[in-house]
Amino acid sequence: MSQAHHRKKHPEAVRQQLLEVAAKLSLEKGPSSVTLDAVSQAAGVSKGGLLHHFPNKLSLLDGLFDDLTGKFDRALAERMRDDPEPKGRFTRAYVAIWFLPEGMADGDQWKVLIVALISEPHLRERWRQWVERQLAENVGTDSALDAMLVRYAVDGLWLADLLGAPVMDPPARAAMLERLMVLSRL
C-alpha cells in the first residue's frame, strides 16, 4: 500500500494549498501558467487530488474568488461592527480594507483575481453581482454620491497600485486617506 493510504487526509488544507499555489504561479509567471498540471505539480498533489477539488481551471478560479470574497465579507463585517456611525459605515470599512496596507491580507491573491476578472467574463459577472449585493444591503447608509466617489477613488488607487503606477509618498497617501474618510462621514 502506498504512503497516501496511510497518511491523514486534510482536504481543506489541500484545497487551500492548491489555491495559494495557483495564485503564486499566476503572479510569478502570468495567468496562462496556471494549468491543472502545473498547479498539481507545484503543490505536490496528484492530478487526481487536484481534480477532486477543482475539476477544471475555471473551477479553480471560482474557488479563489469564493475564498477571497469570503475573507473580504468577514473583514467588512468586522470593520462595520466596530464603527458606531451607521451613515457611511460600509464605505469606511471598504476604504480601510483596500486603502490601508494592513487592511486586507492576501493582497497577492487579489492581484491574481483582478487579472482573472479582466479576462474571464464569468468572474466579472460574479464580481458585479457581489458589488450589487453589497450596495443593496447598504442602500440606506451608503448610497450618497460622496460614498460612491470615495469607493471609486479607492478602486482607482488600488488599481494604480496593482499596475505599479508611480507610488504615492506616505504623507500624500495619509492626506488622501484622511480626505476620503471625511467624505465618507455622510
Coordinates of C-alpha atoms in Angstrom, one line a residue:
M1 CA 0.0 0.0 0.0
S2 CA 1.3 3.5 -0.8
Q3 CA 2.0 6.2 1.7
A4 CA -1.1 8.1 0.6
H5 CA -3.3 5.3 2.0
H6 CA -1.6 5.6 5.4
R7 CA -1.3 9.4 5.9
K8 CA -4.1 11.5 7.3
K9 CA -6.0 13.4 4.8
H10 CA -6.7 17.1 5.3
P11 CA -8.9 18.1 2.4
E12 CA -9.4 21.7 3.4
A13 CA -5.7 22.2 3.9
V14 CA -5.0 20.6 0.5
R15 CA -7.7 22.8 -1.1
Q16 CA -6.2 26.0 0.4
Q17 CA -2.7 24.9 -0.7
L18 CA -3.9 24.5 -4.3
L19 CA -5.5 28.0 -4.3
E20 CA -2.3 29.5 -2.9
V21 CA -0.1 27.7 -5.4
A22 CA -2.4 28.8 -8.3
A23 CA -2.2 32.4 -7.2
K24 CA 1.6 32.2 -6.8
L25 CA 2.1 30.7 -10.2
S26 CA -0.1 33.3 -11.8
L27 CA 1.8 36.1 -10.1
E28 CA 5.2 34.8 -10.9
K29 CA 4.6 33.5 -14.4
G30 CA 1.3 35.0 -15.6
P31 CA -2.2 33.7 -15.7
S32 CA -1.5 31.4 -18.7
S33 CA 0.9 29.4 -16.5
V34 CA -2.0 28.3 -14.3
T35 CA -2.7 24.9 -15.7
L36 CA -4.0 21.9 -13.7
D37 CA -0.8 20.1 -14.4
A38 CA 1.4 23.0 -13.2
V39 CA -0.7 23.6 -10.1
S40 CA -0.8 19.9 -9.0
Q41 CA 3.0 19.5 -9.6
A42 CA 3.9 22.8 -7.8
A43 CA 1.6 21.8 -4.9
G44 CA 2.9 18.3 -4.6
V45 CA -0.6 16.9 -5.1
S46 CA -1.6 14.3 -7.6
K47 CA -3.6 15.5 -10.5
G48 CA -6.5 13.3 -9.2
G49 CA -6.2 15.1 -5.9
L50 CA -6.5 18.5 -7.6
L51 CA -9.4 17.3 -9.8
H52 CA -11.2 16.2 -6.6
H53 CA -11.3 19.8 -5.5
F54 CA -11.2 21.6 -8.9
P55 CA -12.3 19.7 -12.0
N56 CA -11.1 22.5 -14.3
K57 CA -9.3 25.8 -14.4
L58 CA -12.4 27.9 -14.1
S59 CA -13.5 26.0 -11.0
L60 CA -10.0 26.7 -9.6
L61 CA -10.5 30.5 -10.3
D62 CA -14.1 30.2 -8.9
G63 CA -12.5 28.7 -5.7
L64 CA -10.1 31.6 -5.5
F65 CA -12.9 34.0 -6.0
D66 CA -15.1 32.3 -3.3
D67 CA -12.2 32.2 -0.8
L68 CA -11.2 35.8 -1.3
T69 CA -14.7 37.3 -1.3
G70 CA -15.5 35.2 1.8
K71 CA -12.5 36.8 3.6
F72 CA -13.5 40.2 2.3
D73 CA -17.1 39.7 3.6
R74 CA -15.7 38.8 7.0
A75 CA -13.3 41.7 7.1
L76 CA -16.1 44.1 6.0
A77 CA -18.5 42.8 8.7
E78 CA -15.8 43.1 11.4
R79 CA -14.9 46.7 10.5
M80 CA -18.6 47.7 10.2
R81 CA -19.4 46.1 13.6
D82 CA -16.6 48.3 15.2
D83 CA -17.9 51.5 13.6
P84 CA -20.6 53.2 15.7
E85 CA -21.8 55.6 13.0
P86 CA -24.2 54.0 10.6
K87 CA -24.1 56.6 7.8
G88 CA -21.1 55.7 5.6
R89 CA -20.1 52.6 7.6
F90 CA -19.8 50.3 4.6
T91 CA -17.8 52.9 2.7
R92 CA -15.4 53.5 5.6
A93 CA -14.9 49.7 6.0
Y94 CA -14.2 49.4 2.3
V95 CA -11.7 52.2 2.5
A96 CA -9.9 50.7 5.5
I97 CA -9.7 47.3 3.9
W98 CA -8.4 48.4 0.4
F99 CA -6.6 51.6 1.3
L100 CA -4.5 50.6 4.3
P101 CA -1.7 48.2 3.9
E102 CA -2.8 46.1 6.9
G103 CA -6.5 46.3 5.8
M104 CA -6.6 43.2 3.6
A105 CA -4.4 40.2 3.8
D106 CA -3.9 38.1 0.7
G107 CA -3.0 41.1 -1.5
D108 CA -1.2 39.0 -4.0
Q109 CA -4.1 36.6 -4.4
W110 CA -6.3 39.7 -5.0
K111 CA -4.0 40.8 -7.8
V112 CA -4.4 37.4 -9.4
L113 CA -8.1 37.6 -9.1
I114 CA -8.3 41.1 -10.6
V115 CA -6.3 39.9 -13.6
A116 CA -8.7 36.9 -13.9
L117 CA -11.7 39.3 -13.7
I118 CA -10.4 41.2 -16.7
S119 CA -10.0 38.1 -18.8
E120 CA -12.9 35.9 -17.6
P121 CA -16.5 37.1 -18.3
H122 CA -17.9 34.6 -15.8
L123 CA -15.8 36.0 -12.9
R124 CA -16.6 39.6 -13.9
E125 CA -20.3 38.7 -13.7
R126 CA -19.8 37.2 -10.2
W127 CA -17.9 40.3 -9.1
R128 CA -20.7 42.6 -10.4
Q129 CA -23.3 40.5 -8.5
W130 CA -21.2 40.7 -5.3
V131 CA -20.9 44.5 -5.6
E132 CA -24.6 44.9 -6.4
R133 CA -25.5 42.7 -3.3
Q134 CA -23.2 44.9 -1.1
L135 CA -24.8 48.1 -2.4
A136 CA -28.3 46.8 -2.0
E137 CA -27.5 45.8 1.6
N138 CA -26.2 49.2 2.4
V139 CA -28.5 51.4 0.3
G140 CA -29.9 53.3 3.3
T141 CA -26.5 54.3 4.7
D142 CA -24.0 54.4 1.8
S143 CA -25.9 55.4 -1.4
A144 CA -24.9 59.1 -1.3
L145 CA -22.8 60.5 -4.1
D146 CA -19.9 61.1 -1.8
A147 CA -19.9 57.5 -0.7
M148 CA -19.7 56.4 -4.3
L149 CA -17.0 58.9 -5.1
V150 CA -14.9 57.5 -2.1
R151 CA -15.3 53.9 -3.2
Y152 CA -14.4 54.7 -6.8
A153 CA -11.3 56.7 -5.6
V154 CA -10.2 53.7 -3.5
D155 CA -10.8 51.3 -6.5
G156 CA -8.6 53.6 -8.7
L157 CA -5.8 53.8 -6.1
W158 CA -5.9 50.0 -5.7
L159 CA -5.7 49.5 -9.5
A160 CA -2.8 52.0 -9.7
D161 CA -1.0 50.1 -7.0
L162 CA -1.7 46.8 -8.8
L163 CA -0.4 48.2 -12.1
G164 CA 2.7 49.6 -10.5
A165 CA 1.8 53.3 -11.2
P166 CA 4.1 55.8 -9.6
V167 CA 4.0 55.3 -5.9
M168 CA 2.3 57.9 -3.8
D169 CA 4.5 59.1 -0.9
P170 CA 3.3 58.2 2.6
P171 CA 2.3 61.8 3.5
A172 CA 0.2 62.2 0.4
R173 CA -1.4 58.8 0.9
A174 CA -2.2 59.7 4.5
A175 CA -3.7 63.0 3.4
M176 CA -5.8 61.2 0.8
L177 CA -7.0 58.7 3.3
E178 CA -8.0 61.5 5.7
R179 CA -9.9 63.3 3.0
L180 CA -11.7 60.1 1.9
M181 CA -12.7 59.3 5.5
V182 CA -14.1 62.9 5.8
L183 CA -16.1 62.4 2.6
S184 CA -17.5 59.1 4.0
R185 CA -19.0 60.8 7.0
L186 CA -22.2 61.4 5.2

